[in-house]
PDB file of C-alpha atoms in Angstrom:
ATOM      1  CA  MET A 281      19.544   0.629  26.675  1.00 51.00           C
ATOM      2  CA  GLU A 282      18.912   0.004  23.292  1.00 56.00           C
ATOM      3  CA  PRO A 283      16.038  -1.469  22.059  1.00 57.00           C
ATOM      4  CA  THR A 284      17.842  -4.621  20.892  1.00 63.00           C
ATOM      5  CA  PHE A 285      19.551  -5.204  24.328  1.00 59.00           C
ATOM      6  CA  TRP A 286      16.437  -5.860  25.794  1.00 51.00           C
ATOM      7  CA  GLU A 287      15.116  -7.835  22.925  1.00 56.00           C
ATOM      8  CA  ASN A 288      18.336 -10.330  22.715  1.00 56.00           C
ATOM      9  CA  ARG A 289      17.697 -10.220  26.443  1.00 56.00           C
ATOM     10  CA  TRP A 290      13.911 -12.111  26.061  1.00 50.00           C
ATOM     11  CA  ARG A 291      15.411 -13.568  22.741  1.00 56.00           C
ATOM     12  CA  GLU A 292      18.501 -15.645  25.212  1.00 51.00           C
ATOM     13  CA  GLY A 293      16.481 -16.042  28.094  1.00 58.00           C
ATOM     14  CA  LYS A 294      18.414 -13.550  30.307  1.00 54.00           C
ATOM     15  CA  THR A 295      15.387 -12.471  32.233  1.00 55.00           C
ATOM     16  CA  ALA A 296      16.275 -12.699  35.543  1.00 52.00           C
ATOM     17  CA  PHE A 297      14.394 -10.057  36.346  1.00 51.00           C
ATOM     18  CA  HIS A 298      11.391 -11.777  35.675  1.00 48.00           C
ATOM     19  CA  GLU A 299       9.477 -12.951  38.589  1.00 66.00           C
ATOM     20  CA  GLY A 300       7.680 -16.359  38.390  1.00 75.00           C
ATOM     21  CA  ALA A 301       5.423 -15.806  41.772  1.00 88.00           C
ATOM     22  CA  VAL A 302       3.496 -12.728  41.869  1.00 95.00           C
ATOM     23  CA  ASN A 303       5.383 -10.174  43.503  1.00 95.00           C
ATOM     24  CA  LEU A 304       5.090 -10.137  47.327  1.00 95.00           C
ATOM     25  CA  HIS A 305       5.235  -5.945  47.733  1.00 97.00           C
ATOM     26  CA  LEU A 306       2.196  -5.861  45.114  1.00 97.00           C
ATOM     27  CA  GLU A 307       0.135  -8.575  47.504  1.00 97.00           C
ATOM     28  CA  ARG A 308       0.942  -6.603  50.634  1.00 97.00           C
ATOM     29  CA  HIS A 309       0.622  -3.047  49.805  1.00 98.00           C
ATOM     30  CA  PHE A 310      -2.087  -3.316  47.014  1.00 98.00           C
ATOM     31  CA  PRO A 311      -4.674  -1.662  49.455  1.00 98.00           C
ATOM     32  CA  VAL A 312      -3.226   1.107  49.509  1.00 97.00           C
ATOM     33  CA  LEU A 313      -3.883   2.297  46.109  1.00 97.00           C
ATOM     34  CA  LYS A 314      -7.497   2.126  47.484  1.00 97.00           C
ATOM     35  CA  LEU A 315      -9.053   0.786  44.303  1.00 97.00           C
ATOM     36  CA  GLY A 316     -12.663  -0.656  43.294  1.00 94.00           C
ATOM     37  CA  ARG A 317     -12.914  -3.601  41.011  1.00 94.00           C
ATOM     38  CA  GLY A 318     -13.083  -2.350  37.808  1.00 97.00           C
ATOM     39  CA  ALA A 319     -10.030   0.221  38.485  1.00 98.00           C
ATOM     40  CA  HIS A 320      -7.978   0.928  35.536  1.00 98.00           C
ATOM     41  CA  VAL A 321      -4.401   0.143  36.623  1.00 98.00           C
ATOM     42  CA  PHE A 322      -1.227   0.864  34.238  1.00 98.00           C
ATOM     43  CA  VAL A 323       1.756  -1.525  34.357  1.00 98.00           C
ATOM     44  CA  PRO A 324       5.169  -0.049  32.626  1.00 98.00           C
ATOM     45  CA  LEU A 325       7.531  -2.359  30.983  1.00 96.00           C
ATOM     46  CA  CYS A 326       5.381  -5.059  32.210  1.00 96.00           C
ATOM     47  CA  GLY A 327       6.996  -7.890  30.492  1.00 94.00           C
ATOM     48  CA  LYS A 328       5.325 -11.451  30.937  1.00 95.00           C
ATOM     49  CA  SER A 329       4.862 -10.627  34.688  1.00 95.00           C
ATOM     50  CA  VAL A 330       2.256 -12.873  36.337  1.00 96.00           C
ATOM     51  CA  ASP A 331       1.362  -9.589  38.649  1.00 97.00           C
ATOM     52  CA  ILE A 332      -0.827  -8.732  35.559  1.00 97.00           C
ATOM     53  CA  ASP A 333      -2.788 -12.091  36.134  1.00 97.00           C
ATOM     54  CA  TRP A 334      -3.238 -11.152  39.809  1.00 97.00           C
ATOM     55  CA  LEU A 335      -4.540  -7.732  39.186  1.00 98.00           C
ATOM     56  CA  LEU A 336      -7.065  -8.973  36.635  1.00 98.00           C
ATOM     57  CA  ALA A 337      -8.110 -11.719  39.398  1.00 97.00           C
ATOM     58  CA  GLN A 338      -8.650  -8.540  41.552  1.00 97.00           C
ATOM     59  CA  GLY A 339     -11.512  -7.446  38.828  1.00 98.00           C
ATOM     60  CA  CYS A 340      -8.889  -4.642  37.671  1.00 98.00           C
ATOM     61  CA  ARG A 341      -8.562  -3.701  34.065  1.00 98.00           C
ATOM     62  CA  VAL A 342      -4.666  -3.554  32.749  1.00 98.00           C
ATOM     63  CA  SER A 343      -3.334  -2.142  30.332  1.00 98.00           C
ATOM     64  CA  GLY A 344       0.568  -2.258  29.948  1.00 98.00           C
ATOM     65  CA  SER A 345       3.844  -1.396  27.992  1.00 98.00           C
ATOM     66  CA  GLU A 346       6.622  -3.589  26.809  1.00 97.00           C
ATOM     67  CA  LEU A 347       9.344  -3.833  24.061  1.00 94.00           C
ATOM     68  CA  SER A 348       9.382  -7.519  23.604  1.00 93.00           C
ATOM     69  CA  ALA A 349       6.800  -9.275  21.626  1.00 95.00           C
ATOM     70  CA  GLU A 350       7.529 -12.250  23.092  1.00 93.00           C
ATOM     71  CA  ALA A 351       7.009 -11.004  26.065  1.00 94.00           C
ATOM     72  CA  VAL A 352       3.566  -9.659  25.433  1.00 97.00           C
ATOM     73  CA  GLU A 353       2.588 -13.178  23.692  1.00 96.00           C
ATOM     74  CA  ALA A 354       3.503 -15.662  26.582  1.00 95.00           C
ATOM     75  CA  VAL A 355       1.111 -12.939  28.646  1.00 97.00           C
ATOM     76  CA  PHE A 356      -2.203 -13.977  26.530  1.00 98.00           C
ATOM     77  CA  ALA A 357      -0.609 -17.672  25.900  1.00 97.00           C
ATOM     78  CA  ARG A 358      -0.498 -18.194  29.674  1.00 96.00           C
ATOM     79  CA  LEU A 359      -4.007 -16.909  29.707  1.00 96.00           C
ATOM     80  CA  ASP A 360      -4.915 -19.228  27.513  1.00 97.00           C
ATOM     81  CA  VAL A 361      -6.686 -15.746  25.400  1.00 96.00           C
ATOM     82  CA  THR A 362      -5.962 -15.027  21.812  1.00 97.00           C
ATOM     83  CA  PRO A 363      -5.968 -11.160  21.861  1.00 98.00           C
ATOM     84  CA  GLU A 364      -7.097  -9.132  19.283  1.00 98.00           C
ATOM     85  CA  ILE A 365      -4.150  -7.455  17.316  1.00 98.00           C
ATOM     86  CA  ARG A 366      -3.775  -3.552  15.572  1.00 97.00           C
ATOM     87  CA  ASP A 367      -0.986  -1.877  14.736  1.00 97.00           C
ATOM     88  CA  VAL A 368      -1.520   2.124  16.437  1.00 94.00           C
ATOM     89  CA  GLN A 369       1.275   4.784  14.951  1.00 89.00           C
ATOM     90  CA  GLY A 370       4.370   2.389  15.525  1.00 91.00           C
ATOM     91  CA  LEU A 371       3.045   0.295  18.136  1.00 97.00           C
ATOM     92  CA  ARG A 372       0.918  -3.046  18.813  1.00 97.00           C
ATOM     93  CA  ARG A 373      -2.033  -3.013  20.530  1.00 98.00           C
ATOM     94  CA  TYR A 374      -2.644  -6.543  21.793  1.00 98.00           C
ATOM     95  CA  SER A 375      -6.344  -6.868  23.569  1.00 98.00           C
ATOM     96  CA  SER A 376      -8.578  -8.701  25.207  1.00 97.00           C
ATOM     97  CA  SER A 377     -11.601  -8.054  27.871  1.00 93.00           C
ATOM     98  CA  GLY A 378     -10.108  -6.350  30.926  1.00 97.00           C
ATOM     99  CA  LEU A 379      -6.148  -6.456  29.152  1.00 98.00           C
ATOM    100  CA  ASP A 380      -4.288  -4.067  26.672  1.00 98.00           C
ATOM    101  CA  LEU A 381      -1.148  -4.739  26.041  1.00 98.00           C
ATOM    102  CA  TRP A 382       1.009  -2.147  24.200  1.00 98.00           C
ATOM    103  CA  GLN A 383       4.166  -3.660  22.417  1.00 97.00           C
ATOM    104  CA  GLY A 384       6.432  -1.615  21.659  1.00 96.00           C
ATOM    105  CA  ASP A 385       8.850   1.718  22.586  1.00 95.00           C
ATOM    106  CA  PHE A 386       7.586   2.798  25.709  1.00 96.00           C
ATOM    107  CA  PHE A 387       7.854   6.606  24.760  1.00 95.00           C
ATOM    108  CA  ALA A 388       5.822   6.243  21.868  1.00 96.00           C
ATOM    109  CA  LEU A 389       2.954   5.610  24.209  1.00 97.00           C
ATOM    110  CA  GLN A 390       0.804   8.546  24.333  1.00 96.00           C
ATOM    111  CA  SER A 391      -1.629   9.221  27.467  1.00 95.00           C
ATOM    112  CA  ALA A 392      -4.702   9.419  24.319  1.00 94.00           C
ATOM    113  CA  ASP A 393      -3.699   5.331  23.774  1.00 95.00           C
ATOM    114  CA  LEU A 394      -3.881   4.821  27.293  1.00 95.00           C
ATOM    115  CA  GLY A 395      -6.592   6.401  28.360  1.00 95.00           C
ATOM    116  CA  PRO A 396      -7.660   7.162  31.344  1.00 96.00           C
ATOM    117  CA  ALA A 397      -6.466   5.539  34.195  1.00 97.00           C
ATOM    118  CA  ASP A 398      -6.558   4.877  38.298  1.00 98.00           C
ATOM    119  CA  ALA A 399      -3.130   4.028  39.343  1.00 98.00           C
ATOM    120  CA  VAL A 400       0.396   2.816  38.178  1.00 98.00           C
ATOM    121  CA  TYR A 401       1.752  -0.132  39.299  1.00 98.00           C
ATOM    122  CA  ASP A 402       6.063   0.037  38.247  1.00 98.00           C
ATOM    123  CA  ARG A 403       7.992  -2.990  39.477  1.00 96.00           C
ATOM    124  CA  ALA A 404      10.297  -3.196  37.055  1.00 92.00           C
ATOM    125  CA  ALA A 405      10.591  -0.184  34.831  1.00 96.00           C
ATOM    126  CA  LEU A 406      12.339   2.580  36.721  1.00 97.00           C
ATOM    127  CA  VAL A 407      14.776   0.190  38.164  1.00 96.00           C
ATOM    128  CA  ALA A 408      15.050  -0.964  34.240  1.00 93.00           C
ATOM    129  CA  MET A 409      16.175   2.609  33.207  1.00 94.00           C
ATOM    130  CA  LEU A 410      19.720   4.010  33.182  1.00 93.00           C
ATOM    131  CA  PRO A 411      20.130   6.186  35.318  1.00 93.00           C
ATOM    132  CA  SER A 412      20.606   9.036  32.735  1.00 94.00           C
ATOM    133  CA  MET A 413      17.204   7.678  31.131  1.00 95.00           C
ATOM    134  CA  ARG A 414      15.319   8.132  34.773  1.00 96.00           C
ATOM    135  CA  SER A 415      14.590  11.356  34.424  1.00 97.00           C
ATOM    136  CA  GLY A 416      12.879  11.702  31.165  1.00 96.00           C
ATOM    137  CA  TYR A 417      11.114   8.110  32.081  1.00 97.00           C
ATOM    138  CA  ALA A 418       9.538   9.663  35.022  1.00 97.00           C
ATOM    139  CA  ASP A 419       8.770  12.590  32.739  1.00 96.00           C
ATOM    140  CA  HIS A 420       7.324   9.846  30.082  1.00 97.00           C
ATOM    141  CA  LEU A 421       5.257   8.749  33.009  1.00 96.00           C
ATOM    142  CA  ARG A 422       3.334  11.887  34.303  1.00 94.00           C
ATOM    143  CA  ARG A 423       2.702  13.132  30.581  1.00 94.00           C
ATOM    144  CA  LEU A 424       0.480   9.003  30.116  1.00 95.00           C
ATOM    145  CA  CYS A 425      -0.350   8.933  34.369  1.00 93.00           C
ATOM    146  CA  ASN A 426      -0.521  12.904  35.390  1.00 86.00           C
ATOM    147  CA  GLY A 427      -2.029  12.682  39.131  1.00 87.00           C
ATOM    148  CA  LEU A 428      -2.038   9.284  39.890  1.00 96.00           C
ATOM    149  CA  PRO A 429      -1.608   7.071  42.519  1.00 98.00           C
ATOM    150  CA  GLN A 430       1.718   5.082  41.981  1.00 98.00           C
ATOM    151  CA  LEU A 431       2.725   1.707  43.849  1.00 98.00           C
ATOM    152  CA  LEU A 432       6.126   1.864  43.115  1.00 98.00           C
ATOM    153  CA  VAL A 433       9.264  -1.201  43.868  1.00 98.00           C
ATOM    154  CA  THR A 434      13.034  -0.928  43.769  1.00 97.00           C
ATOM    155  CA  TYR A 435      15.855  -1.972  44.681  1.00 96.00           C
ATOM    156  CA  ASP A 436      18.586  -1.111  46.703  1.00 95.00           C
ATOM    157  CA  TYR A 437      21.884  -2.394  46.474  1.00 94.00           C
ATOM    158  CA  ASP A 438      25.809  -1.948  45.610  1.00 92.00           C
ATOM    159  CA  GLN A 439      25.565  -1.336  41.902  1.00 92.00           C
ATOM    160  CA  ALA A 440      29.238  -1.828  41.916  1.00 89.00           C
ATOM    161  CA  LEU A 441      28.775  -5.486  42.921  1.00 85.00           C
ATOM    162  CA  MET A 442      26.772  -6.177  39.969  1.00 87.00           C
ATOM    163  CA  GLU A 443      26.295  -4.482  36.411  1.00 84.00           C
ATOM    164  CA  GLY A 444      22.249  -3.366  35.821  1.00 83.00           C
ATOM    165  CA  PRO A 445      19.508  -4.463  35.074  1.00 88.00           C
ATOM    166  CA  PRO A 446      18.238  -4.536  37.256  1.00 92.00           C
ATOM    167  CA  PHE A 447      19.691  -1.041  38.665  1.00 94.00           C
ATOM    168  CA  ALA A 448      19.881   0.188  42.278  1.00 95.00           C
ATOM    169  CA  VAL A 449      17.595   3.470  42.937  1.00 97.00           C
ATOM    170  CA  PRO A 450      18.085   4.558  46.288  1.00 95.00           C
ATOM    171  CA  GLU A 451      15.591   6.804  48.053  1.00 97.00           C
ATOM    172  CA  ALA A 452      17.439   9.826  47.427  1.00 97.00           C
ATOM    173  CA  ASP A 453      17.003   9.169  43.456  1.00 97.00           C
ATOM    174  CA  ILE A 454      13.137   8.548  43.602  1.00 98.00           C
ATOM    175  CA  ARG A 455      12.619  11.449  45.888  1.00 97.00           C
ATOM    176  CA  ALA A 456      15.057  13.520  43.310  1.00 97.00           C
ATOM    177  CA  LEU A 457      12.333  12.649  40.420  1.00 97.00           C
ATOM    178  CA  TYR A 458       9.202  12.272  42.327  1.00 96.00           C
ATOM    179  CA  GLU A 459       8.921  14.394  45.009  1.00 95.00           C
ATOM    180  CA  ASP A 460       8.239  17.619  43.723  1.00 94.00           C
ATOM    181  CA  ALA A 461       4.654  16.050  42.319  1.00 93.00           C
ATOM    182  CA  TYR A 462       4.244  13.261  45.278  1.00 96.00           C
ATOM    183  CA  LYS A 463       4.026  12.581  48.738  1.00 97.00           C
ATOM    184  CA  ILE A 464       6.403   9.593  48.836  1.00 98.00           C
ATOM    185  CA  THR A 465       5.712   7.060  51.898  1.00 98.00           C
ATOM    186  CA  PRO A 466       8.220   4.133  52.091  1.00 98.00           C
ATOM    187  CA  LEU A 467       6.243   0.744  52.884  1.00 98.00           C
ATOM    188  CA  SER A 468       8.429  -2.330  53.459  1.00 97.00           C
ATOM    189  CA  SER A 469      12.020  -3.441  52.758  1.00 97.00           C
ATOM    190  CA  VAL A 470      12.998  -7.082  52.220  1.00 96.00           C
ATOM    191  CA  ASP A 471      16.001  -8.848  51.189  1.00 95.00           C
ATOM    192  CA  ILE A 472      16.512  -9.527  47.799  1.00 91.00           C
ATOM    193  CA  TYR A 473      15.115 -12.466  47.042  1.00 88.00           C
ATOM    194  CA  GLY A 474      14.746 -15.392  44.199  1.00 83.00           C
ATOM    195  CA  SER A 475      17.132 -15.562  41.074  1.00 80.00           C
ATOM    196  CA  LEU A 476      18.345 -12.182  41.588  1.00 83.00           C
ATOM    197  CA  ALA A 477      19.714 -12.969  45.344  1.00 85.00           C
ATOM    198  CA  ASP A 478      22.376 -14.844  42.775  1.00 85.00           C
ATOM    199  CA  ARG A 479      23.525 -12.214  41.373  1.00 84.00           C
ATOM    200  CA  CYS A 480      23.842  -9.841  44.497  1.00 85.00           C
ATOM    201  CA  SER A 481      22.455  -8.827  48.100  1.00 90.00           C
ATOM    202  CA  GLY A 482      20.336  -5.829  49.290  1.00 93.00           C
ATOM    203  CA  LYS A 483      16.778  -4.658  49.642  1.00 95.00           C
ATOM    204  CA  GLU A 484      13.546  -5.260  47.349  1.00 96.00           C
ATOM    205  CA  GLN A 485      11.631  -1.674  48.764  1.00 98.00           C
ATOM    206  CA  SER A 486       8.356  -0.297  47.705  1.00 98.00           C
ATOM    207  CA  TRP A 487       6.625   3.058  48.009  1.00 98.00           C
ATOM    208  CA  PHE A 488       3.895   4.443  47.875  1.00 98.00           C
ATOM    209  CA  LEU A 489       3.783   7.565  45.424  1.00 98.00           C
ATOM    210  CA  ARG A 490       0.225   9.472  46.515  1.00 97.00           C
ATOM    211  CA  PRO A 491      -0.150  12.891  44.377  1.00 95.00           C
ATOM    212  CA  ALA A 492       0.731  15.750  46.234  1.00 90.00           C
ATOM    213  CA  ASN A 493      -2.662  17.594  45.613  1.00 82.00           C
ATOM    214  CA  THR A 494      -4.669  14.882  47.185  1.00 78.00           C
TER     215      THR A 494
END
């Protein structure tokens, strides 16, 4: 998807992918990551997700990547925090205590920018990618967060019935992308809910990706 596609979606308020509540899979399955207070969690394509607030409330340090400046600014406005803003090699970094959001192209973010992290939480990134882009996304995420456990949330539905995003990502695709480096454990599967349920029926699923060498 071209950057202008996402920028227009945020500008026009076409954000059915945004949940106004904490994702139920995150609340249920966060313990599988076995993180202590102060752990650093990376949230790719984070939007203005309230999952960020929840992770901060658990004592985590959170970093996120997001294309839309409008979405990033909405997070800090909701938290009633004024961030420090710096331009870093084509990206804009919004920072406050415990929170760093990198605004710009996800593929421009480098591991040196992100720094050491402890886990990845992907609710809205893989499902936002066209099938042709998924391999590139997974490869870049691996370069950013090599060897880190991941809590992944996906959708499975009849793609012919709805034009994404979010796109359906069946189990076979998840395994093709990640099974060479991760032990993949299905966690739970529930009927699609919220505003997305007005567009399609299917399953919202969660997965624990544990590095194969652990």
